[in-house]
CSV table of C-alpha atoms and ligand atoms in Angstrom, one decimal:
chain,number,residue,atom,x,y,z
A,1,MET,CA,241.3,-23.0,-181.9
A,2,LEU,CA,241.5,-19.4,-182.8
A,3,ASN,CA,241.9,-17.2,-180.3
A,4,THR,CA,239.1,-14.0,-180.2
A,5,LEU,CA,238.2,-10.5,-178.6
A,6,ILE,CA,235.1,-8.8,-178.3
A,7,VAL,CA,234.9,-5.8,-179.0
A,8,GLY,CA,231.2,-4.0,-178.2
A,9,ALA,CA,230.8,-6.9,-176.2
A,10,SER,CA,228.3,-6.3,-173.9
A,11,GLY,CA,226.1,-4.1,-176.9
A,12,TYR,CA,223.4,-5.9,-179.0
A,13,THR,CA,225.1,-7.4,-181.4
A,14,GLY,CA,228.5,-8.3,-179.0
A,15,ALA,CA,226.2,-10.1,-176.5
A,16,GLU,CA,225.2,-11.8,-179.8
A,17,LEU,CA,228.2,-12.9,-181.1
A,18,ALA,CA,229.3,-14.2,-177.3
A,19,ARG,CA,226.6,-16.0,-177.4
A,20,TYR,CA,227.5,-17.3,-180.9
A,21,LEU,CA,231.4,-17.3,-180.0
A,22,ASN,CA,231.4,-19.3,-177.3
A,23,ARG,CA,229.9,-22.4,-178.4
A,24,HIS,CA,231.8,-22.2,-181.0
A,25,PRO,CA,234.1,-25.2,-181.5
A,26,GLN,CA,237.1,-24.3,-182.6
A,27,MET,CA,237.2,-20.4,-181.2
A,28,ASN,CA,238.0,-19.6,-177.7
A,29,ILE,CA,237.6,-16.6,-176.2
A,30,THR,CA,239.9,-14.6,-174.8
A,31,ALA,CA,238.4,-11.5,-173.2
A,32,LEU,CA,235.6,-9.4,-173.4
A,33,ALA,CA,236.3,-5.8,-174.2
A,34,VAL,CA,233.9,-2.3,-173.8
A,35,SER,CA,235.6,1.4,-174.0
A,36,ALA,CA,237.9,2.7,-171.8
A,37,GLN,CA,236.0,4.8,-169.5
A,38,SER,CA,233.0,2.1,-169.9
A,39,ALA,CA,229.8,2.2,-166.3
A,40,ASP,CA,230.1,-1.0,-167.4
A,41,ALA,CA,233.2,-2.3,-167.4
A,42,GLY,CA,233.9,-4.9,-164.2
A,43,LYS,CA,230.8,-6.1,-164.3
A,44,ARG,CA,229.9,-9.5,-166.7
A,45,ILE,CA,228.6,-9.4,-169.2
A,46,SER,CA,225.8,-11.8,-167.9
A,47,ASP,CA,224.8,-9.5,-165.6
A,48,LEU,CA,223.7,-7.2,-167.9
A,49,HIS,CA,221.9,-9.7,-170.8
A,50,PRO,CA,220.8,-12.3,-167.2
A,51,GLN,CA,220.2,-13.9,-170.8
A,52,LEU,CA,223.5,-15.3,-170.5
A,53,LYS,CA,223.8,-16.7,-167.1
A,54,GLY,CA,225.2,-20.2,-166.6
A,55,ILE,CA,226.2,-19.4,-170.4
A,56,ILE,CA,228.4,-16.8,-170.4
A,57,ASP,CA,229.3,-15.3,-167.7
A,58,LEU,CA,232.7,-13.8,-168.3
A,59,PRO,CA,233.8,-9.8,-166.7
A,60,LEU,CA,233.7,-7.8,-169.2
A,61,GLN,CA,237.1,-5.8,-169.5
A,62,ALA,CA,238.3,-1.7,-170.2
A,63,LEU,CA,240.1,-1.1,-173.6
A,64,LYS,CA,243.1,0.9,-172.6
A,65,ASP,CA,245.3,-0.6,-174.9
A,66,PRO,CA,244.9,-2.1,-178.0
A,67,SER,CA,247.5,-3.4,-178.4
A,68,GLU,CA,247.9,-5.0,-175.4
A,69,MET,CA,244.8,-7.0,-175.3
A,70,ALA,CA,245.5,-7.6,-179.0
A,71,LYS,CA,248.9,-9.6,-177.4
A,72,GLY,CA,247.4,-13.7,-178.8
A,73,ALA,CA,244.1,-13.0,-179.9
A,74,ASP,CA,243.3,-14.1,-183.8
A,75,VAL,CA,240.3,-12.5,-184.2
A,76,VAL,CA,238.9,-9.5,-183.7
A,77,PHE,CA,235.6,-8.4,-184.1
A,78,LEU,CA,234.4,-5.4,-183.4
A,79,ALA,CA,231.0,-4.1,-182.7
A,80,THR,CA,231.5,-0.8,-181.2
A,81,ASP,CA,229.8,2.2,-183.3
A,82,HIS,CA,230.7,3.4,-186.7
A,83,GLN,CA,234.8,6.5,-185.5
A,84,VAL,CA,234.8,4.0,-182.7
A,85,SER,CA,235.1,0.1,-185.5
A,86,HIS,CA,237.2,3.3,-187.5
A,87,ASP,CA,239.9,4.1,-185.1
A,88,LEU,CA,240.7,0.7,-183.5
A,89,ALA,CA,240.5,-1.7,-186.9
A,90,PRO,CA,244.2,-0.7,-188.1
A,91,ARG,CA,245.5,-0.6,-184.7
A,92,PHE,CA,243.7,-5.2,-184.2
A,93,LEU,CA,245.0,-5.2,-188.0
A,94,ASP,CA,249.2,-4.1,-187.5
A,95,ALA,CA,248.7,-5.8,-184.6
A,96,GLY,CA,248.5,-9.3,-187.1
A,97,CYS,CA,244.6,-10.1,-186.4
A,98,VAL,CA,241.6,-11.1,-188.5
A,99,VAL,CA,239.3,-7.9,-187.8
A,100,PHE,CA,235.3,-8.4,-188.0
A,101,ASP,CA,233.7,-5.5,-188.2
A,102,LEU,CA,230.5,-4.5,-188.4
A,103,SER,CA,230.5,-1.4,-188.4
A,104,GLY,CA,230.0,0.5,-191.5
A,105,ALA,CA,233.4,1.8,-190.9
A,106,PHE,CA,235.1,0.0,-194.0
A,107,ARG,CA,232.1,-0.9,-196.0
A,108,VAL,CA,232.1,1.5,-199.3
A,109,ASN,CA,235.3,2.5,-200.5
A,110,GLN,CA,235.3,5.6,-201.4
A,111,PRO,CA,235.9,7.8,-198.9
A,112,GLU,CA,233.7,10.8,-199.5
A,113,PHE,CA,230.4,8.6,-198.9
A,114,TYR,CA,232.5,8.2,-195.2
A,115,THR,CA,232.6,12.7,-194.9
A,116,ARG,CA,229.1,13.0,-196.3
A,117,TYR,CA,226.7,10.0,-194.3
A,118,TYR,CA,228.8,9.0,-191.4
A,119,GLY,CA,229.8,13.1,-190.4
A,120,PHE,CA,233.3,11.8,-190.5
A,121,GLU,CA,236.7,12.2,-192.6
A,122,HIS,CA,238.4,8.5,-193.4
A,123,ARG,CA,241.8,8.1,-192.7
A,124,HIS,CA,242.6,4.5,-192.7
A,125,VAL,CA,241.8,4.0,-197.7
A,126,ASP,CA,244.9,2.0,-197.1
A,127,TRP,CA,242.4,-0.4,-195.0
A,128,LEU,CA,238.4,0.9,-196.5
A,129,ALA,CA,240.0,-0.4,-200.3
A,130,GLN,CA,241.6,-4.1,-198.7
A,131,ALA,CA,238.1,-4.6,-197.3
A,132,VAL,CA,235.8,-7.1,-198.4
A,133,TYR,CA,232.1,-6.8,-197.8
A,134,GLY,CA,230.7,-9.7,-195.6
A,135,LEU,CA,227.3,-10.4,-197.8
A,136,ALA,CA,228.3,-13.9,-197.1
A,137,GLU,CA,226.3,-15.9,-200.1
A,138,TRP,CA,228.3,-13.6,-202.3
A,139,GLN,CA,231.6,-12.8,-201.2
A,140,ALA,CA,232.5,-16.6,-200.1
A,141,ASP,CA,236.4,-16.2,-202.5
A,142,ALA,CA,236.8,-13.0,-201.4
A,143,ILE,CA,236.4,-13.4,-197.7
A,144,ARG,CA,238.3,-16.5,-197.5
A,145,GLN,CA,241.1,-13.9,-198.5
A,146,ALA,CA,240.2,-11.8,-195.5
A,147,ARG,CA,242.8,-9.5,-193.9
A,148,LEU,CA,239.5,-7.7,-193.1
A,149,VAL,CA,236.2,-7.9,-193.0
A,150,ALA,CA,233.5,-5.1,-193.4
A,151,VAL,CA,229.4,-7.2,-192.6
A,152,PRO,CA,226.8,-5.5,-193.8
A,153,GLY,CA,224.2,-2.9,-192.4
A,154,CYS,CA,221.1,-4.6,-191.2
A,155,TYR,CA,219.5,-2.8,-194.0
A,156,PRO,CA,221.1,-3.7,-196.9
A,157,THR,CA,221.3,-7.1,-195.9
A,158,ALA,CA,217.7,-8.4,-196.2
A,159,SER,CA,217.5,-6.5,-199.1
A,160,GLN,CA,220.5,-7.1,-201.1
A,161,LEU,CA,220.1,-10.9,-200.4
A,162,ALA,CA,217.1,-10.0,-201.7
A,163,LEU,CA,217.5,-9.0,-204.9
A,164,LYS,CA,221.0,-9.4,-206.0
A,165,PRO,CA,219.9,-13.1,-207.9
A,166,LEU,CA,217.2,-11.2,-210.4
A,167,VAL,CA,219.6,-8.0,-210.5
A,168,THR,CA,222.7,-10.8,-211.6
A,169,ASN,CA,220.4,-12.5,-213.6
A,170,ARG,CA,219.7,-9.2,-215.7
A,171,LEU,CA,216.6,-10.3,-214.8
A,172,LEU,CA,215.6,-6.4,-213.5
A,173,ASN,CA,214.2,-3.6,-216.4
A,174,GLU,CA,216.1,-1.1,-214.7
A,175,ALA,CA,214.3,3.0,-215.5
A,176,GLN,CA,211.9,1.4,-212.6
A,177,TRP,CA,214.2,1.1,-209.7
A,178,PRO,CA,213.8,-1.3,-207.0
A,179,VAL,CA,211.4,0.7,-204.2
A,180,ILE,CA,212.6,-0.7,-200.6
A,181,ASN,CA,210.8,-0.1,-197.7
A,182,ALA,CA,211.7,-2.3,-194.5
A,183,VAL,CA,210.6,-1.4,-191.0
A,184,SER,CA,213.1,-2.4,-188.1
A,185,GLY,CA,212.9,-3.1,-184.5
A,186,VAL,CA,214.9,-0.3,-181.9
A,187,SER,CA,217.0,-3.4,-181.3
A,188,GLY,CA,218.4,-2.0,-184.7
A,189,ALA,CA,219.6,1.0,-183.2
A,190,GLY,CA,221.7,-0.5,-180.1
A,191,ARG,CA,221.1,0.0,-176.6
A,192,LYS,CA,222.1,3.3,-175.2
A,193,ALA,CA,218.9,5.0,-174.1
A,194,GLY,CA,217.9,7.8,-176.5
A,195,MET,CA,214.7,9.7,-176.8
A,196,ALA,CA,214.1,7.5,-180.4
A,197,ASN,CA,214.1,4.7,-179.0
A,198,SER,CA,212.6,5.2,-175.8
A,199,PHE,CA,209.4,2.9,-175.6
A,200,CYS,CA,206.4,6.2,-174.9
A,201,GLU,CA,208.2,8.0,-177.7
A,202,VAL,CA,208.2,4.8,-180.9
A,203,SER,CA,205.5,4.8,-183.5
A,204,LEU,CA,205.8,3.1,-187.0
A,205,GLN,CA,207.2,5.7,-188.8
A,206,PRO,CA,209.8,5.9,-192.1
A,207,TYR,CA,213.0,8.0,-191.5
A,208,GLY,CA,215.6,9.1,-193.0
A,209,ILE,CA,213.9,9.5,-196.5
A,210,PHE,CA,215.6,9.8,-198.7
A,211,THR,CA,219.4,10.6,-196.5
A,212,HIS,CA,219.9,6.7,-195.1
A,213,ARG,CA,223.1,5.9,-195.4
A,214,HIS,CA,222.6,1.7,-196.2
A,215,GLN,CA,220.6,3.3,-199.5
A,216,PRO,CA,224.1,4.1,-200.9
A,217,GLU,CA,225.7,1.0,-199.5
A,218,ILE,CA,223.0,-1.3,-201.2
A,219,ALA,CA,223.2,0.9,-204.4
A,220,SER,CA,226.8,0.7,-204.8
A,221,HIS,CA,226.8,-2.9,-204.1
A,222,LEU,CA,224.4,-3.8,-205.7
A,223,GLY,CA,224.9,-1.7,-208.7
A,224,ILE,CA,222.4,-0.4,-209.5
A,225,PRO,CA,220.1,2.5,-207.7
A,226,VAL,CA,217.0,2.2,-205.3
A,227,VAL,CA,215.0,3.6,-203.7
A,228,PHE,CA,215.3,2.6,-199.6
A,229,THR,CA,212.9,4.6,-197.5
A,230,PRO,CA,213.1,2.1,-193.8
A,231,HIS,CA,210.9,2.5,-190.7
A,232,LEU,CA,211.2,1.7,-187.2
A,233,GLY,CA,208.5,-0.6,-185.6
A,234,ASN,CA,207.7,-0.9,-182.2
A,235,PHE,CA,208.9,-4.1,-181.7
A,236,ALA,CA,211.9,-5.5,-180.5
A,237,ARG,CA,213.6,-7.0,-183.0
A,238,GLY,CA,214.0,-8.3,-186.5
A,239,ILE,CA,213.3,-6.3,-189.9
A,240,LEU,CA,210.7,-6.7,-193.0
A,241,ALA,CA,211.7,-5.8,-196.5
A,242,THR,CA,208.6,-5.2,-198.6
A,243,ILE,CA,210.1,-3.9,-202.9
A,244,THR,CA,208.7,-3.7,-205.6
A,245,ALA,CA,210.3,-3.9,-208.3
A,246,ARG,CA,209.2,-4.5,-212.4
A,247,LEU,CA,210.3,-7.3,-214.5
A,248,GLN,CA,212.5,-6.8,-218.2
A,249,PRO,CA,209.1,-8.4,-220.7
A,250,ASP,CA,208.7,-11.7,-220.9
A,251,ILE,CA,210.7,-12.3,-217.8
A,252,THR,CA,207.9,-15.2,-216.6
A,253,ARG,CA,207.8,-16.4,-212.6
A,254,GLN,CA,209.0,-20.0,-213.1
A,255,ASP,CA,212.5,-17.6,-214.7
A,256,VAL,CA,212.8,-15.3,-210.9
A,257,ALA,CA,211.8,-19.2,-209.5
A,258,GLN,CA,215.1,-20.0,-211.3
A,259,ALA,CA,216.9,-17.3,-210.7
A,260,TYR,CA,216.7,-17.6,-207.1
A,261,HIS,CA,217.0,-21.1,-206.7
A,262,ASN,CA,220.0,-20.9,-208.6
A,263,ALA,CA,221.7,-18.9,-205.4
A,264,TYR,CA,220.4,-20.1,-202.6
A,265,HIS,CA,219.9,-24.0,-202.8
A,266,ASP,CA,222.6,-25.1,-202.0
A,267,LYS,CA,223.1,-22.0,-199.0
A,268,PRO,CA,221.7,-23.0,-196.1
A,269,LEU,CA,220.9,-19.4,-194.0
A,270,VAL,CA,219.0,-18.1,-196.7
A,271,ARG,CA,215.2,-20.2,-197.0
A,272,LEU,CA,213.0,-19.3,-199.6
A,273,TYR,CA,209.3,-19.8,-199.4
A,274,GLN,CA,207.6,-22.0,-202.1
A,275,GLN,CA,204.3,-20.3,-200.3
A,276,GLY,CA,203.1,-18.0,-197.1
A,277,VAL,CA,204.9,-15.1,-196.8
A,278,PRO,CA,208.3,-14.7,-194.7
A,279,ALA,CA,207.0,-12.8,-191.4
A,280,ILE,CA,209.8,-11.4,-188.4
A,281,LYS,CA,208.2,-14.3,-185.7
A,282,SER,CA,209.2,-17.2,-188.0
A,283,VAL,CA,213.0,-14.9,-187.5
A,284,VAL,CA,213.3,-14.1,-184.2
A,285,GLY,CA,216.4,-15.9,-182.7
A,286,LEU,CA,217.3,-17.6,-185.4
A,287,PRO,CA,220.6,-16.6,-188.3
A,288,PHE,CA,218.4,-16.8,-191.6
A,289,CYS,CA,217.2,-14.4,-194.4
A,290,ASP,CA,213.4,-15.5,-195.2
A,291,ILE,CA,212.7,-14.1,-199.0
A,292,GLY,CA,208.9,-15.2,-201.3
A,293,PHE,CA,208.2,-13.5,-204.0
A,294,PHE,CA,205.3,-12.9,-205.3
A,295,VAL,CA,205.1,-11.8,-209.7
A,296,ASP,CA,202.1,-10.0,-211.1
A,297,GLY,CA,202.6,-9.4,-215.5
A,298,GLU,CA,206.0,-7.5,-215.0
A,299,HIS,CA,205.4,-6.3,-211.1
A,300,ILE,CA,206.7,-7.9,-208.5
A,301,ILE,CA,206.7,-7.5,-204.7
A,302,ILE,CA,210.2,-9.9,-202.8
A,303,VAL,CA,209.8,-10.3,-199.6
A,304,SER,CA,212.1,-10.3,-197.0
A,305,ALA,CA,213.1,-10.9,-193.5
A,306,GLU,CA,215.5,-12.0,-190.9
A,307,ASP,CA,216.9,-11.3,-187.7
A,308,ASN,CA,218.7,-7.7,-187.9
A,309,LEU,CA,221.3,-8.5,-184.3
A,310,LEU,CA,222.0,-12.8,-186.3
A,311,LYS,CA,221.6,-12.4,-189.9
A,312,GLY,CA,221.8,-8.6,-190.1
A,313,ALA,CA,224.3,-8.5,-187.4
A,314,ALA,CA,226.1,-11.2,-185.1
A,315,ALA,CA,225.2,-14.3,-187.4
A,316,GLN,CA,226.2,-13.4,-190.2
A,317,ALA,CA,230.2,-11.7,-189.1
A,318,VAL,CA,230.5,-15.4,-187.6
A,319,GLN,CA,229.3,-17.1,-190.7
A,320,CYS,CA,231.6,-15.2,-192.4
A,321,LEU,CA,234.4,-15.8,-190.1
A,322,ASN,CA,233.1,-19.5,-190.8
A,323,ILE,CA,233.9,-18.9,-194.1
A,324,ARG,CA,237.0,-17.6,-194.0
A,325,PHE,CA,238.6,-19.9,-191.6
A,326,GLY,CA,237.4,-23.0,-193.6
A,327,PHE,CA,234.9,-24.1,-191.4
A,328,GLN,CA,231.0,-25.5,-192.2
A,329,GLU,CA,229.6,-22.4,-193.0
A,330,THR,CA,226.3,-22.9,-190.2
A,331,VAL,CA,228.6,-23.7,-187.2
A,332,SER,CA,228.1,-22.2,-184.4
A,333,LEU,CA,225.2,-20.6,-186.0
A,334,LEU,CA,221.9,-24.4,-186.0
B,1,NDP,N1,222.0,-3.1,-183.3
B,1,NDP,C1,221.7,-3.0,-184.5
B,1,NDP,O1,220.1,-4.0,-185.8
B,1,NDP,C2,222.8,-3.3,-186.2
B,1,NDP,C3,223.9,-3.0,-185.5
B,1,NDP,N2,225.3,-2.8,-186.7
B,1,NDP,C4,226.5,-1.9,-186.0
B,1,NDP,O2,226.9,-2.9,-184.9
B,1,NDP,C5,227.8,-2.1,-184.2
B,1,NDP,C6,226.6,-2.8,-183.0
B,1,NDP,O3,225.7,-2.0,-182.7
B,1,NDP,P1,224.5,-2.3,-181.0
B,1,NDP,O4,224.8,-3.5,-181.1
B,1,NDP,O5,223.7,-1.9,-181.5
B,1,NDP,O6,225.4,-1.5,-181.0
B,1,NDP,P2,225.6,-0.9,-178.7
B,1,NDP,O7,225.7,0.5,-178.3
B,1,NDP,O8,224.7,-1.7,-179.0
B,1,NDP,O9,226.6,-1.7,-178.2
B,1,NDP,C7,228.2,-0.6,-179.1
B,1,NDP,C8,228.8,-1.0,-177.5
B,1,NDP,O10,230.3,-1.0,-178.0
B,1,NDP,C9,231.0,-0.2,-177.1
B,1,NDP,N3,231.4,1.2,-177.1
B,1,NDP,C10,230.9,2.5,-176.8
B,1,NDP,N4,232.3,2.5,-177.4
B,1,NDP,C11,233.6,2.0,-177.4
B,1,NDP,C12,234.9,2.3,-177.4
B,1,NDP,N5,235.2,3.6,-177.9
B,1,NDP,N6,235.7,2.0,-177.4
B,1,NDP,C13,235.2,0.2,-176.8
B,1,NDP,N7,233.8,-0.5,-177.2
B,1,NDP,C14,232.5,0.8,-176.9
B,1,NDP,C15,229.5,-0.5,-176.0
B,1,NDP,O11,230.2,0.1,-174.7
B,1,NDP,P3,230.3,0.8,-173.7
B,1,NDP,O12,229.8,1.9,-173.9
B,1,NDP,O13,229.9,0.8,-172.1
B,1,NDP,O14,232.0,1.4,-173.6
B,1,NDP,C16,228.6,-1.6,-176.5
B,1,NDP,O15,229.4,-2.6,-175.7
B,1,NDP,C17,227.3,-0.4,-184.6
B,1,NDP,O16,228.4,-0.3,-185.7
B,1,NDP,C18,226.4,-0.5,-185.1
B,1,NDP,O17,226.3,-0.1,-186.5
B,1,NDP,C19,224.9,-3.3,-187.8
B,1,NDP,C20,224.0,-4.0,-188.2
B,1,NDP,C21,222.6,-4.4,-186.9
B,2,X2W,C1,216.8,0.4,-187.0
B,2,X2W,C2,217.9,1.5,-186.2
B,2,X2W,O1,218.0,3.1,-186.4
B,2,X2W,N1,218.8,1.1,-187.0
B,2,X2W,C3,219.9,1.6,-187.7
B,2,X2W,C4,220.3,1.0,-188.7
B,2,X2W,C5,220.9,-0.5,-188.1
B,2,X2W,C6,222.3,-1.0,-188.2
B,2,X2W,O2,222.3,-1.8,-189.6
B,2,X2W,O3,223.2,-0.2,-188.6
B,2,X2W,P1,224.8,-0.3,-189.0
B,2,X2W,O4,224.7,1.8,-188.7
B,2,X2W,O5,226.0,-1.0,-189.3
B,2,X2W,O6,224.5,0.0,-191.0
B,2,X2W,C7,219.6,2.9,-188.0
B,2,X2W,O7,218.6,3.6,-188.9
B,2,X2W,O8,220.9,4.0,-188.3
């Protein structure tokens, strides 16, 4: 049995982590934490997330002293903002915990990336260099050795799972950058109220055009440049990415199908479509990334769908935990 602490447990991804870890046969939740000054400290998690009533009713505790809270914890999940994770992860790592960070604070091993895209200076370059990028289907060997797993962002998970089989098999004509258009539900912005995620303000609309931090995250881990345009949709959760790319001459649909089969036939949380088209309604509430593809001559369109809070965050974090500690990959997820 491993003792675990969830920091940021009152948030959207934190609550999903609490649900998964509470039913995980190898995990014991020692505490659910929020910030030291949180208005929610002392409330039960199920008061904020009533779907958890009778399932997990633990109180939320103010995180006053990370070293104290780390005592007795083997594993810590950080479901916190990037800069909070940046500050907290080394404290828990120094206390000997294995850390799974859902934020972007340790995903890209280039300190200047943080100044440019996250607006803060990275002060833990040693941990940044040691962090393992937790794209679970592709990084299992590294995850097994990791002290710090940087769980990928929601858009980067859907985008990379769709493109990686084509990139690694050199099926793409790299003269044409893949174009990723992805739509996310509003929960992607977190639980905190704000004008951008206010009900009356949300409308289907692209944002972060040519500037979103997930473009360099995707490009650096894929190893090829991409054009990435996120869109906000007027629904609560789910991401749908429609990706247009060009194949090398003479690559057939069969070659593409073989590449996807080889990559994912033994990966239980990626579902390949032989017919039909992935849709958000097929993955909401589930830990899968669904992928379909369509070839017309040298043109290919790949469609991937996931729940941003699950395969795009909490489910992938628990999948990484399962890989890290040698549990079956889908324990508590399916
Ligand atoms: N939402 C999504 O689809 C995805 C999110 N992510 C990433 O996961 C992380 C969490 O996202 P999400 O769940 O949406 O965020 P939320 O805004 O919903 O939740 C954030 C949580 O962090 C807590 N918190 C804030 N400051 C601190 C602090 N200093 N110490 C401890 N806890 C703190 C908040 O509680 P309080 O303020 O009351 O203290 C709350 O529990 C972010 O880094 C996000 O970028 C990654 C992939 C997908
Ligand atoms: C709809 C929405 O606002 N989505 C978030 C992405 C959420 C995510 O994956 O998060 P990371 O910040 O952890 O990379 C955004 O575009 O900033």
